[in-house]
Amino acid sequence: MKTQVLLVECADQRGLVHAITGVLLKHGANVVGNQEFVDRGSCRFFMRTEFDAVVDSQNLELELRSSLPANANIRLSDLTPKRIVVMASKEHHCLADILVRNCFVELNARILAVISNHPTLEPLTTKFGIPFFCINHDGLSRVEHEAKLLNVIEGLSPDYMVLAKYMRVLSPSFVEKFPGRLINIHHSFLPAFAGAKPYQQAFERGVKVIGASAHFVTEQLDEGPIIVQQVIPVDHTHTAHDLSQSGRDVEQMVLAKALRLVLEDRVFLLGNRTVIFD
Amino acid sequence: MKTQVLLVECADQRGLVHAITGVLLKHGANVVGNQEFVDRGSCRFFMRTEFDAVVDSQNLELELRSSLPANANIRLSDLTPKRIVVMASKEHHCLADILVRNCFVELNARILAVISNHPTLEPLTTKFGIPFFCINHDGLSRVEHEAKLLNVIEGLSPDYMVLAKYMRVLSPSFVEKFPGRLINIHHSFLPAFAGAKPYQQAFERGVKVIGASAHFVTEQLDEGPIIVQQVIPVDHTHTAHDLSQSGRDVEQMVLAKALRLVLEDRVFLLGNRTVIFD
Amino acid sequence: MKTQVLLVECADQRGLVHAITGVLLKHGANVVGNQEFVDRGSCRFFMRTEFDAVVDSQNLELELRSSLPANANIRLSDLTPKRIVVMASKEHHCLADILVRNCFVELNARILAVISNHPTLEPLTTKFGIPFFCINHDGLSRVEHEAKLLNVIEGLSPDYMVLAKYMRVLSPSFVEKFPGRLINIHHSFLPAFAGAKPYQQAFERGVKVIGASAHFVTEQLDEGPIIVQQVIPVDHTHTAHDLSQSGRDVEQMVLAKALRLVLEDRVFLLGNRTVIFD
Amino acid sequence: MKTQVLLVECADQRGLVHAITGVLLKHGANVVGNQEFVDRGSCRFFMRTEFDAVVDSQNLELELRSSLPANANIRLSDLTPKRIVVMASKEHHCLADILVRNCFVELNARILAVISNHPTLEPLTTKFGIPFFCINHDGLSRVEHEAKLLNVIEGLSPDYMVLAKYMRVLSPSFVEKFPGRLINIHHSFLPAFAGAKPYQQAFERGVKVIGASAHFVTEQLDEGPIIVQQVIPVDHTHTAHDLSQSGRDVEQMVLAKALRLVLEDRVFLLGNRTVIFD
C-alpha cells in the first residue's frame, strides 16, 4: 500500500469534507494528512488529502464526482516521479542544483533533458548523464526558434518545464501550450524590478534586501502566479554585480523549494494566486 | 452567527474526519477552516475546525463524544477573550508590548492584573489602568512568597498566566497548579543556554545568532513544550550586554506570537512537544 | 571622557584614513571603532569613527578640514539625544513602540511632541506625558493644513521628524524644509506596491512575503533613500486585512531599527541610497 | 596592480590605524576598504585592509612590524586561491555544493582531493575530475586510520581541510596538526544538540527552528570557534527524518558561507570566538 494524494477544487458548499472523506472511507482509504482551505472572495473550496490504500482510482474518481458540485476539479496522484525538462541559458547555479538533486533522487522527478540557447552548460549537464540540446537562436526569428524548441520538447512529453535562468522571453503562443506547467525563477522579489536587469535596478534603488520569486509563467511576462519568494539582506557595500552574485544562492533555494511543492502535488492555482498545502 | 472552534485530540483510527464532520453537518455547522495532524509515533489524532453556526454546544459535544474513541479530548471554544495575569520582574519590554496590545484589543484576552516581585514596572502598568500587585520576596521563603502570589492569583481566576520576564524560579508545587496554562518567555534559543545568564553564556560561546523561546512551564525548569522560537543574527561586535539589548526585540516578538497562538486556541500539547494549527 | 563620533564624507583620494587618524591622534583621541567605505561609482569616501577624548571640537574640525579635500562634509557628534517630533494618524502600533522606547530611554532621543490629523491617538500619547497636537485637515487646503503643522513644528525645532504611519501626503514645499531629517515607515517592501493600499495590492498579486521600508522622505513620494527593509512570510490564507495586521509587527520593527541607526549618527546619504555603519 | 589584503592582530594601543595606514601610504598603497575592531575584554586590536599596490611584501611587513606592538600577528595575502582538501562520509549535499562551486571557480580555492571513509561519494567526485581517496576504517584503530589519512593529506599539503559531513570523530592529535585550518559543518545550532544524532535530539525536544553551525575544529569536539550559523523554521509535522532532510539545505548554505569568509581571509580567531570582517 502506497501513499496517494487526492486534490479537489470546486465551488464551496456545506458538507464537502464530510462527503469526500465518506467516499474515501468507503474505499478503505486511511487518511494520514488532510488540509482544506476556502477562499471566501471566490467561494472556492480546496482540499489535499494523503491516504494509504489500494484503490480503484477510476471508481473512486467517479464516486467523488457524483458527490461534488458540477465542474469540480479532481486529481488523483500516486506521486509517481514527474517528467521534467529544464531550460537554461549560461548561468549554472540553478541547473547544477537541480542536476545534483536529480542525481540523488531528491526531487520527485526525472530530468528528461536540458535545453539551452547556448552551449555553455553542456559539460555540466553531461557530467550527470542527462541529454543536452543546444538550440541556438542566432539568425532565427522568435517563431522559428520556438518551433525548434517545441520540436524537441514534444518528443519528450514532459509533465513540467522548468526555466532555470533561461534568459529569453517566450512568446504567448509558446506559453499557452503549457498552462500551469511552466515554472520560472525570476531574479527579484516580484513585483519589484520586473523585466530586465533587476539587480541593476535594485542597486540603483538602494534596497536593503534582495529576493527571488518562483512563479508559473503566463502570457503576461513576470506576472504569473507566485509559488515561493524569499529574500536576503544586502547593504551599501554591494555593487550591482555583488547583488547578482549574492542573488544566486537565494534563486537556487527558491527554485528548489518551488519544485518540491509542485512535484509533490501541493500547489493549486486560484486566479493569479496560488494555494499551497505544505 | 459567530465563528466557533472545535479542538479534538484522540487515539487515531480510520474515519475520524468523516465522523466529526458528520456531527458538525448534522448541527448545521458550516466548516470554514479545518486542519488535522496524525502523529505517527504516538498514533494520536489532532484536529482544529473553525465553523459558523448557532449550535447547542452541550449536545454537540455529547454526540461527538459518542462518535470518537474513548478518552477523546474535546474542546469547544467560542473564542471569548481569555482572562490572563501577567507576571514580570524589572524588564519592561515584554510587559509593555502586552499592555499596548491589550489596550488596543489586539490580544484575544483581557489582562486582569500584573504581579511583580519589584515595584519597577508599576508606573508603566498603571498608565494602562491595569491593577499592579507588588509582592516582594525579601525575607520570605519560596513557599511563603508563592503562597502570597497564589493568594492574589486565585482571587483573579485567570485562564492563563504569562511570565513576561519574571526572573524568579517557580517551585514545582506552584507550577503544577497551572498545567498547560503557564507561558514563559526564555531569553535563549532553547535548549541552548538554559538556566541563568544566557546572554553571557552566548557571548562566551561566540554564537552568530541569538534567539528566544516561548514555552509552557513544567516542573523541569526550561524544559517545557516549546510554542514559538525565533532568532536574530549577531556578530563579534556584540558584547554580552549588547546581546541582551538586541535580544529584547526577539523576546517581545516571540512572546507576542506565542500568546496569539494560545489565546486563539491553536495549540495542542503532545508529550513535551506542541502541535500548532496556525 | 565620553565617546564622540566623527563622520566624514568627501571625494576619495589616497591617504585619507591616515590623515584623519593623524589629526585625531594629535588631539589625544583614542579610536575605539572605525569604519570606512569608498563608493567606487561616485568616488566618494565615507568614514565613521568613535573615539574617547576631551577634545576642542572647533579646533579639531578646523584641522580636519585643512587635511581633507575641499567641500568635505564633517560632522562631530557627542551623541546627545536628538530632539524628535512624531507624526501619526490613527494606527497606534509604531507610535506606541516609540513612546515605550522613549519612556525607558532606549532611543537616543527625546520626543518633543506627537502631531496628528486625528484625535485617535491622544489618549495613548498623554499616558506617556508627551504633548499631543491634533491638527485636523477637514476643510483646509493642503497649504493651509501644512502651515498649521509647520507653525507647531517650528516652535519645537526638532532635529528629526518621524512619520509613524502618518497617512497624509506631504507637499514638496513641506518636505524640502527637512532635508535628510524626515523619516517615514512605508507599509511595503519598496519599490513594490508604492502608493496607496499596498496590502490590497500585495494580496491581489499573491505575494509570499510582505515587508516594510523605513526611508527618508524626499519630494518624490515613496522614492527617498531606504534605511531599513525587512520582510515576513505570508501565504494564501491571509486576506488583505490579515496582511495589514501581520504587517504591523514588521513595520514597527523596521521603524525602530531605522530610528536607532539615524539617532546614533550611523547613516550617510549617497544620492538616493544610504551608507550605513552599524 | 591587484588587490591585496593586510590582516593585523595585536595588543591595542593608541595610534595603530594611523601607524598602519602610514606604512601603507609610504609604500604607495591605495586603501580601498578597511575594517577595525577592538575587543575591549581582551584589549586586542584587529584590522583588515584591502589595498591596490605593487608592493615589496617583505619590506612592507618589516616596516609594519617595527611600527606595531611586539608579537603582532601580521598576514599579507594576495588572495591566491587556497589549496583545500574535502573530507566527507556518505551524505552528498555539502560535497556536491563545494564541487559545483569549485568547478565554476566561485570559491577562492582549488580542491586537491576528496577523502572519504566510504566509497559512496566516489562517482560524484570523479564526475568533476577531482581525485577521490577512499580510506576505509574497518578493522583499523583510530590511530591507524588517521595515520593513513595523514599520509594522503601530507602529500597534498592543503591550506585548509573541510569536513563536509565527515561523520568520524577526529582525535586531538590529528586536530592539533591543523590549528585554525580545519573547518567543520555541524548539523545543529551549536551549542544545542552537540554530539550524535542532533536531529533526533531536536525532534524529541520539539524545537521550532533547526540550524547548522560551521566552526573551526579544536580538541574539544563541537566546541571550536563558530564561523557561521543559520536556522530555518520547522514545525510539529516534521519527523526526525524530515528535520534531517530540511537540515541539508541549511547545512550546505552555512558551510558555503563559512568557506567564502575563510578563503577570502576575512576570519580572525579570538580565543574561542571569531572576528569576521565581511
Tab-separated table of N, CA, C and O in Angstrom, chain A residues 208-239:
chain	number	residue	atom	x	y	z
A	208	LYS	N	17.629	47.307	0.646
A	208	LYS	CA	18.371	46.670	1.738
A	208	LYS	C	18.094	45.164	1.818
A	208	LYS	O	18.639	44.479	2.680
A	209	VAL	N	17.211	44.662	0.971
A	209	VAL	CA	17.053	43.212	0.801
A	209	VAL	C	16.863	42.930	-0.678
A	209	VAL	O	16.311	43.749	-1.414
A	210	ILE	N	17.341	41.788	-1.137
A	210	ILE	CA	17.022	41.346	-2.488
A	210	ILE	C	16.382	39.964	-2.371
A	210	ILE	O	16.565	39.270	-1.376
A	211	GLY	N	15.639	39.589	-3.400
A	211	GLY	CA	14.942	38.327	-3.295
A	211	GLY	C	14.809	37.647	-4.628
A	211	GLY	O	15.322	38.117	-5.648
A	212	ALA	N	14.151	36.515	-4.597
A	212	ALA	CA	13.867	35.786	-5.822
A	212	ALA	C	12.445	35.249	-5.721
A	212	ALA	O	11.922	35.037	-4.630
A	213	SER	N	11.823	35.055	-6.879
A	213	SER	CA	10.442	34.574	-6.945
A	213	SER	C	10.357	33.422	-7.933
A	213	SER	O	10.756	33.570	-9.087
A	214	ALA	N	9.814	32.297	-7.488
A	214	ALA	CA	9.494	31.220	-8.425
A	214	ALA	C	8.010	31.333	-8.744
A	214	ALA	O	7.190	31.478	-7.842
A	215	HIS	N	7.681	31.292	-10.026
A	215	HIS	CA	6.285	31.510	-10.413
A	215	HIS	C	5.940	30.721	-11.667
A	215	HIS	O	6.825	30.335	-12.433
A	216	PHE	N	4.652	30.480	-11.839
A	216	PHE	CA	4.187	29.917	-13.103
A	216	PHE	C	4.245	30.997	-14.163
A	216	PHE	O	3.957	32.168	-13.886
A	217	VAL	N	4.602	30.592	-15.363
A	217	VAL	CA	4.676	31.561	-16.452
A	217	VAL	C	3.314	31.642	-17.125
A	217	VAL	O	2.698	30.612	-17.428
A	218	THR	N	2.849	32.864	-17.316
A	218	THR	CA	1.617	33.093	-18.070
A	218	THR	C	1.958	34.042	-19.213
A	218	THR	O	3.108	34.442	-19.367
A	219	GLU	N	0.953	34.380	-19.962
A	219	GLU	CA	1.243	35.215	-21.130
A	219	GLU	C	1.792	36.588	-20.737
A	219	GLU	O	2.517	37.198	-21.499
A	220	GLN	N	1.426	37.066	-19.533
A	220	GLN	CA	1.980	38.340	-19.077
A	220	GLN	C	3.330	38.068	-18.423
A	220	GLN	O	3.404	37.477	-17.343
A	221	LEU	N	4.344	38.542	-19.049
A	221	LEU	CA	5.718	38.343	-18.570
A	221	LEU	C	5.857	38.746	-17.104
A	221	LEU	O	5.505	39.849	-16.724
A	222	ASP	N	6.398	37.856	-16.271
A	222	ASP	CA	6.678	38.133	-14.852
A	222	ASP	C	5.428	38.437	-14.039
A	222	ASP	O	5.506	39.022	-12.952
A	223	GLU	N	4.263	38.088	-14.560
A	223	GLU	CA	3.020	38.406	-13.856
A	223	GLU	C	2.289	37.158	-13.398
A	223	GLU	O	1.195	37.244	-12.852
A	224	GLY	N	2.843	35.986	-13.635
A	224	GLY	CA	2.135	34.759	-13.312
A	224	GLY	C	2.087	34.466	-11.822
A	224	GLY	O	2.780	35.103	-11.026
A	225	PRO	N	1.270	33.471	-11.423
A	225	PRO	CA	1.071	33.127	-10.017
A	225	PRO	C	2.386	32.749	-9.322
A	225	PRO	O	3.136	31.898	-9.829
A	226	ILE	N	2.647	33.365	-8.180
A	226	ILE	CA	3.883	33.154	-7.420
A	226	ILE	C	3.782	31.892	-6.570
A	226	ILE	O	2.770	31.654	-5.913
A	227	ILE	N	4.813	31.087	-6.579
A	227	ILE	CA	4.844	29.857	-5.783
A	227	ILE	C	5.657	30.058	-4.508
A	227	ILE	O	5.217	29.759	-3.408
A	228	VAL	N	6.860	30.572	-4.647
A	228	VAL	CA	7.738	30.792	-3.492
A	228	VAL	C	8.493	32.101	-3.677
A	228	VAL	O	8.892	32.435	-4.791
A	229	GLN	N	8.667	32.824	-2.576
A	229	GLN	CA	9.531	34.010	-2.569
A	229	GLN	C	10.379	34.008	-1.306
A	229	GLN	O	9.893	33.652	-0.239
A	230	GLN	N	11.614	34.404	-1.440
A	230	GLN	CA	12.459	34.582	-0.270
A	230	GLN	C	13.409	35.733	-0.522
A	230	GLN	O	13.653	36.111	-1.664
A	231	VAL	N	13.960	36.281	0.548
A	231	VAL	CA	14.877	37.413	0.400
A	231	VAL	C	16.115	37.199	1.256
A	231	VAL	O	16.133	36.358	2.155
A	232	ILE	N	17.161	37.950	0.955
A	232	ILE	CA	18.355	38.010	1.801
A	232	ILE	C	18.729	39.480	1.981
A	232	ILE	O	18.470	40.304	1.118
A	233	PRO	N	19.339	39.790	3.129
A	233	PRO	CA	19.715	41.189	3.374
A	233	PRO	C	20.953	41.577	2.568
A	233	PRO	O	21.849	40.762	2.358
A	234	VAL	N	20.983	42.815	2.120
A	234	VAL	CA	22.168	43.354	1.450
A	234	VAL	C	22.429	44.750	2.000
A	234	VAL	O	21.603	45.298	2.724
A	235	ASP	N	23.574	45.327	1.655
A	235	ASP	CA	23.865	46.674	2.150
A	235	ASP	C	24.619	47.490	1.111
A	235	ASP	O	24.798	47.057	-0.025
A	236	HIS	N	25.025	48.690	1.517
A	236	HIS	CA	25.620	49.642	0.575
A	236	HIS	C	26.937	49.157	-0.021
A	236	HIS	O	27.389	49.692	-1.021
A	237	THR	N	27.571	48.162	0.584
A	237	THR	CA	28.850	47.699	0.032
A	237	THR	C	28.654	46.820	-1.204
A	237	THR	O	29.623	46.537	-1.908
A	238	HIS	N	27.438	46.379	-1.468
A	238	HIS	CA	27.178	45.525	-2.625
A	238	HIS	C	27.028	46.353	-3.895
A	238	HIS	O	26.147	47.195	-3.992
A	239	THR	N	27.852	46.053	-4.888
A	239	THR	CA	27.640	46.621	-6.214
A	239	THR	C	26.524	45.822	-6.909
A	239	THR	O	26.092	44.778	-6.407
